Short mmCIF file of N, CA and C in Angstrom, two decimals:
data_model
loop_
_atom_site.label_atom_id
_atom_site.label_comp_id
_atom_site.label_asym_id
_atom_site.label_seq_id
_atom_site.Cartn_x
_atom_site.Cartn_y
_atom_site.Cartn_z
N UNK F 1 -110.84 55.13 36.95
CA UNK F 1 -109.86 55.09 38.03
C UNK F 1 -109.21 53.71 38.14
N UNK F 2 -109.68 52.41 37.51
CA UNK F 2 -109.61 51.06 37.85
C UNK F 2 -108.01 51.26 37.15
N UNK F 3 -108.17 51.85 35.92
CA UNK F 3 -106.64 51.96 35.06
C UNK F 3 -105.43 52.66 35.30
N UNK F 4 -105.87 53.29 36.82
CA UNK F 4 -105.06 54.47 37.08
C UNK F 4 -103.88 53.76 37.80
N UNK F 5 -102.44 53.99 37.89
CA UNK F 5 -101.55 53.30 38.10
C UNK F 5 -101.31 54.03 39.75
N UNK F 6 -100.86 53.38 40.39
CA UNK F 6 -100.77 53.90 41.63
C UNK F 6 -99.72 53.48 42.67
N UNK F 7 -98.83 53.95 43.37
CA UNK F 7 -97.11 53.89 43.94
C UNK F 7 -97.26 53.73 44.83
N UNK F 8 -96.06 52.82 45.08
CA UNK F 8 -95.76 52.35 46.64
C UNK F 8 -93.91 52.56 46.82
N UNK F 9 -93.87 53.13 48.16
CA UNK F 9 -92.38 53.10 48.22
C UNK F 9 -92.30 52.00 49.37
N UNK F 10 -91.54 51.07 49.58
CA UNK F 10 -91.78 50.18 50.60
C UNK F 10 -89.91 50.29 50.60
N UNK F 11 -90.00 51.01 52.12
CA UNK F 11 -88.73 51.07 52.85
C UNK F 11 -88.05 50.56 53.86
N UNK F 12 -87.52 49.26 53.77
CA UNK F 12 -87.23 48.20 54.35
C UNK F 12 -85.90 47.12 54.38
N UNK F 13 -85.05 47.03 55.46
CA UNK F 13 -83.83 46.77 55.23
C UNK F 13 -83.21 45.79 55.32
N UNK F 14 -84.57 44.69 55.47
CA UNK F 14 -84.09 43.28 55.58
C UNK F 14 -85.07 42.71 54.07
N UNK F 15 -84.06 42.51 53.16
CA UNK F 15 -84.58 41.65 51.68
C UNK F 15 -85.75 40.77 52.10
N UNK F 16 -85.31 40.10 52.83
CA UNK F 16 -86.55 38.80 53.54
C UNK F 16 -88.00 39.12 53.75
N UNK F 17 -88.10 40.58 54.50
CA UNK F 17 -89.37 41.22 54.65
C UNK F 17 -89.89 41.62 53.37
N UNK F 18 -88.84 42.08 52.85
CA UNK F 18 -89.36 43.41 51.56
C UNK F 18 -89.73 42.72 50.29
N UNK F 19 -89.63 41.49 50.03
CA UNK F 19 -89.86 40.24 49.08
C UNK F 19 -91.27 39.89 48.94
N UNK F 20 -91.87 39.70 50.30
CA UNK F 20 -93.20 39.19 49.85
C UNK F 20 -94.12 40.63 49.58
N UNK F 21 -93.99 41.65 50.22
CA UNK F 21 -94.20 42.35 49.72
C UNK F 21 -94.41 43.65 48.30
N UNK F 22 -93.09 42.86 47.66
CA UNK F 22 -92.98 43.26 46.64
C UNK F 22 -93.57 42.54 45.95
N UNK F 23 -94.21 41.18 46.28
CA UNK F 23 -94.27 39.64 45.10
C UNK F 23 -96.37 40.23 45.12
N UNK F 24 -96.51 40.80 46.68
CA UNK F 24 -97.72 40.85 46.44
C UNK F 24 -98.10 42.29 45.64
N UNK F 25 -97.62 43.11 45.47
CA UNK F 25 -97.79 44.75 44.61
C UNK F 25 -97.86 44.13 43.33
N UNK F 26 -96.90 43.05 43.29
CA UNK F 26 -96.73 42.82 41.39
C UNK F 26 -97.83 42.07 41.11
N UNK F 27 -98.16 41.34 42.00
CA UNK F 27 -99.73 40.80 41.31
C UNK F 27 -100.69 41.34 40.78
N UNK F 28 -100.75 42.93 41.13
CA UNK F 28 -101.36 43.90 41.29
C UNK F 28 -101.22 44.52 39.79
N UNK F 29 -101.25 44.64 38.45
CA UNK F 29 -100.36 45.11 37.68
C UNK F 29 -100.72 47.12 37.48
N UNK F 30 -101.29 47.79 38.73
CA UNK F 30 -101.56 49.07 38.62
C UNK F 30 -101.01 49.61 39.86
N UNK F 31 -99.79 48.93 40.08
CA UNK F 31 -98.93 49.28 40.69
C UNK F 31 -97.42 49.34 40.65
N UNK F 32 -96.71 50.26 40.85
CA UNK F 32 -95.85 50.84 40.46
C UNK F 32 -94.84 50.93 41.59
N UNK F 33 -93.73 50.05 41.79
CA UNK F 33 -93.43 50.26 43.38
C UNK F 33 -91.86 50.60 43.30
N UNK F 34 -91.36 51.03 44.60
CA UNK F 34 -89.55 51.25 44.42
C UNK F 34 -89.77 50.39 46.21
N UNK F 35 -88.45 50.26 46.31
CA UNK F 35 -88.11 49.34 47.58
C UNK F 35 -86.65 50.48 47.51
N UNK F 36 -86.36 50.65 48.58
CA UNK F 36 -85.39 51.49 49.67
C UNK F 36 -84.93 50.52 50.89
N UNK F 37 -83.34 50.28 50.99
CA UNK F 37 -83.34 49.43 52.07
C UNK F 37 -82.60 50.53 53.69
N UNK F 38 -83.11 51.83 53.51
CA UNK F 38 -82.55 52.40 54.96
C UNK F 38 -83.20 53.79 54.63
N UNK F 39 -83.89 54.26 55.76
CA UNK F 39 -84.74 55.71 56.29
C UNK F 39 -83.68 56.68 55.16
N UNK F 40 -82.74 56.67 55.57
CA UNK F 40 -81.75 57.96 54.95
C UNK F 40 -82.14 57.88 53.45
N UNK F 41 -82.46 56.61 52.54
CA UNK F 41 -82.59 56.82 50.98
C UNK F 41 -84.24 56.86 51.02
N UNK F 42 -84.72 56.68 51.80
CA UNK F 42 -85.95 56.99 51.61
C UNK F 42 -86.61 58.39 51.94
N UNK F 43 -85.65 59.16 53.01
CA UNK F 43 -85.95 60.56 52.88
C UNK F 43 -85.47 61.22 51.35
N UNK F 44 -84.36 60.58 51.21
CA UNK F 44 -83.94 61.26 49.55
C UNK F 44 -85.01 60.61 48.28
N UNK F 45 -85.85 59.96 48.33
CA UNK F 45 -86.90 59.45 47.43
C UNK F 45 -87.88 60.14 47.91
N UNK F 46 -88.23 60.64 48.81
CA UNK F 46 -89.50 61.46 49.38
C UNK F 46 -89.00 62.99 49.01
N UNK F 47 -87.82 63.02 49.58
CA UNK F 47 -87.61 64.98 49.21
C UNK F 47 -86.76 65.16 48.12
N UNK F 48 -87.09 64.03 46.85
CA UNK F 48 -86.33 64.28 45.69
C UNK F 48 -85.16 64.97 45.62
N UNK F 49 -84.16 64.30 46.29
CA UNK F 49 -82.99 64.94 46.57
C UNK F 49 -81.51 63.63 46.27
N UNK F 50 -80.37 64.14 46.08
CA UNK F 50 -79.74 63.16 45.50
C UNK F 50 -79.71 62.88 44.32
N UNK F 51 -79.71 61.27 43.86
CA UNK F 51 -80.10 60.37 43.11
C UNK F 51 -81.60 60.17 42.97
N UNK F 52 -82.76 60.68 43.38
CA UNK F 52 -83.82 60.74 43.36
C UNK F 52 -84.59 62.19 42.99
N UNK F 53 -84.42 63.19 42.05
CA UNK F 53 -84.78 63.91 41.79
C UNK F 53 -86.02 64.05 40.97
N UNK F 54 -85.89 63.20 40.11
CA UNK F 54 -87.07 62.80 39.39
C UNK F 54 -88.14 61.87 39.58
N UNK F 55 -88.41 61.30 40.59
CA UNK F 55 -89.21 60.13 40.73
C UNK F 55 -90.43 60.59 40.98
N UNK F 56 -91.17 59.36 41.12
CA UNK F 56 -92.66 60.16 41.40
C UNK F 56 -92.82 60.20 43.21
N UNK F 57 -93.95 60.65 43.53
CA UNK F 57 -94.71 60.81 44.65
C UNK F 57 -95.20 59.45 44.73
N UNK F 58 -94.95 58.93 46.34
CA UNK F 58 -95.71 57.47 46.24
C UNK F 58 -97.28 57.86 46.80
N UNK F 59 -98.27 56.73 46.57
CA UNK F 59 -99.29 57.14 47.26
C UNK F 59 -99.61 56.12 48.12
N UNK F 60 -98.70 55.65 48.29
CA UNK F 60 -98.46 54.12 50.03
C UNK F 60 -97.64 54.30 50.48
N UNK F 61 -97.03 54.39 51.44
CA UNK F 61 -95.56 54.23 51.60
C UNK F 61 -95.74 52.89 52.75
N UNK F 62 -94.84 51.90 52.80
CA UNK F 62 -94.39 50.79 53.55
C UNK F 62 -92.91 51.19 54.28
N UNK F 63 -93.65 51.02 55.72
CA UNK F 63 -92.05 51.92 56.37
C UNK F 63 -91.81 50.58 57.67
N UNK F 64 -90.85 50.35 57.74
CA UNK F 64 -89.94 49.33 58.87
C UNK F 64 -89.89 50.64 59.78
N UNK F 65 -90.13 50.41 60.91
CA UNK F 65 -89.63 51.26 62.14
C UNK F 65 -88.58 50.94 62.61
N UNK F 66 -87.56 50.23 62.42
CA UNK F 66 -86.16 50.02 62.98
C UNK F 66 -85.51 49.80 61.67
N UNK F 67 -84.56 50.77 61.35
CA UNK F 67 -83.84 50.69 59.91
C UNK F 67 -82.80 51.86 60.48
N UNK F 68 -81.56 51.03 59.73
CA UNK F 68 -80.35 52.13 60.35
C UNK F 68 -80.70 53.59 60.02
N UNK F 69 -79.83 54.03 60.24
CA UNK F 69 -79.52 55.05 60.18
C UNK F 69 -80.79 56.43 60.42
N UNK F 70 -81.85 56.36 59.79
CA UNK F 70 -82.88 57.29 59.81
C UNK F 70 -83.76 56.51 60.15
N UNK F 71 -84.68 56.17 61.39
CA UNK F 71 -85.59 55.21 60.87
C UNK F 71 -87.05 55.14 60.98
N UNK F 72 -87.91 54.50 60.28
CA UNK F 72 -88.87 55.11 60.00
C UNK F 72 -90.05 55.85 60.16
N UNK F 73 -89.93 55.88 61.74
CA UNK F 73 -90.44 57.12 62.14
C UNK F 73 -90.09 58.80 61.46
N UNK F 74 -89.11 58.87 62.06
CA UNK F 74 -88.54 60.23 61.04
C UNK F 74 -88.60 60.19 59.73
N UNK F 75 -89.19 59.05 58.53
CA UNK F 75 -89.03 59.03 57.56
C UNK F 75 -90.98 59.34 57.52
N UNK F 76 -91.37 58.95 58.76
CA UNK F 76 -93.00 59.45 58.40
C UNK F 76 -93.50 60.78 58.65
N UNK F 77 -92.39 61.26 59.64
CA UNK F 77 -92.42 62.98 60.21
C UNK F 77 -92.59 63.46 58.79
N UNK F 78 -91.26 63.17 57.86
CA UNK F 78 -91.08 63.70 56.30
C UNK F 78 -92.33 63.42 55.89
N UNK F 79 -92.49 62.33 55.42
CA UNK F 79 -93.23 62.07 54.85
C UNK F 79 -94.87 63.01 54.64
N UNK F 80 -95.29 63.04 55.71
CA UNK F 80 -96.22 63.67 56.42
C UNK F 80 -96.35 65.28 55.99
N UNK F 81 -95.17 65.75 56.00
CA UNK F 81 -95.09 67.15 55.26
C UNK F 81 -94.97 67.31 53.70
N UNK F 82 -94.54 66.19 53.29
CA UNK F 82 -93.74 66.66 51.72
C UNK F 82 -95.41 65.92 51.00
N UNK F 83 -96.04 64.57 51.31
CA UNK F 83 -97.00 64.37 50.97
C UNK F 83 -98.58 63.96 51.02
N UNK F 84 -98.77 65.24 51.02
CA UNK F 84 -100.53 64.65 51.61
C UNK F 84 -101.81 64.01 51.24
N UNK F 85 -102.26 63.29 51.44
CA UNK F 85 -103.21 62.54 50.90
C UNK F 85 -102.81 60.79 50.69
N UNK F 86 -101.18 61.10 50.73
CA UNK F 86 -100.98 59.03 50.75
C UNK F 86 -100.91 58.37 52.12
N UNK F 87 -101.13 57.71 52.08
CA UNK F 87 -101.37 56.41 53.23
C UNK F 87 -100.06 56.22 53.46
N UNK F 88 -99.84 55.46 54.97
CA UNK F 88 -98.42 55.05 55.65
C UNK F 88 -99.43 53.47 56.13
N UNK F 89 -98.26 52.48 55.71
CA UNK F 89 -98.42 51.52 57.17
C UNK F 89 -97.21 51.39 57.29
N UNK F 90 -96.73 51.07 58.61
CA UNK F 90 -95.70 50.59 59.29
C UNK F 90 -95.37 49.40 59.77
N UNK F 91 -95.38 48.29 58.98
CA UNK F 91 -95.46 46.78 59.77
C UNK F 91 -93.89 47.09 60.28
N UNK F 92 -93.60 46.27 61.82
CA UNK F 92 -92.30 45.71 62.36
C UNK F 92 -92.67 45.06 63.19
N UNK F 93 -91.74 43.96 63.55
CA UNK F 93 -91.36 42.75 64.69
C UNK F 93 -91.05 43.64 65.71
N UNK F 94 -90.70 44.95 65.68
CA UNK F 94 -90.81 45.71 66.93
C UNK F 94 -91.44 44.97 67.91
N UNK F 95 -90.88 44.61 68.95
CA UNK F 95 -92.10 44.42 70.32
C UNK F 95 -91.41 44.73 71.78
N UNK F 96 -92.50 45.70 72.69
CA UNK F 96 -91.50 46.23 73.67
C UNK F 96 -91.83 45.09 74.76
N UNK F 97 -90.62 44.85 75.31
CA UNK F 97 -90.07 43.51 76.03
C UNK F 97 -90.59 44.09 77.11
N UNK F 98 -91.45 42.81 78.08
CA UNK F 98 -92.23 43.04 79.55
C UNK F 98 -91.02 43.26 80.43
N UNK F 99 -91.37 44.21 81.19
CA UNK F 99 -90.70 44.45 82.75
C UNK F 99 -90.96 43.54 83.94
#
């Protein structure tokens, strides 16, 4: 299993975030990653649809919760149905402001 190569989609729409993250997967060399910078191309990389028909199944996914257009909540609703058994984290600077 040590040789077994293993995917990450990390969907994230600020370069700045999605950098160290990518710098730390590659250290990794049994990992295999794609970067998506908005919910909407990352539902089309999850439901192989589009420009993404052929890709693989990730078995991480890295999701931003504030990303235009779709964001990554609804990209974990998908997620959640199309693949079971991979892991989600969600890091964001999200923070709900005191009343």
């Amino acid at each position: 299993m040590r040789d077994q190569v293993r995917r990450v989609l990390i969907a994230e729409d600020l370069p700045d975030a999605a950098r160290p993250l990518v710098r730390a997967f590659k250290k990794k060399p049994a990992w295999e990653i794609a970067v998506v910078n908005d919910g909407d191309i990352a539902l089309d990389f999850l439901l192989r649809r589009g420009g993404y028909t052929d890709v693989w199944r990730p078995d991480l996914f890295i999701l931003n919760i504030n990303m235009p257009r779709v964001d990554g909540l609804e990209v974990l609703e998908q997620a959640m149905l199309v693949s079971r058994g991979s892991r989600v984290d969600y890091p964001s600077k999200w923070r709900r402001e005191r009343e």
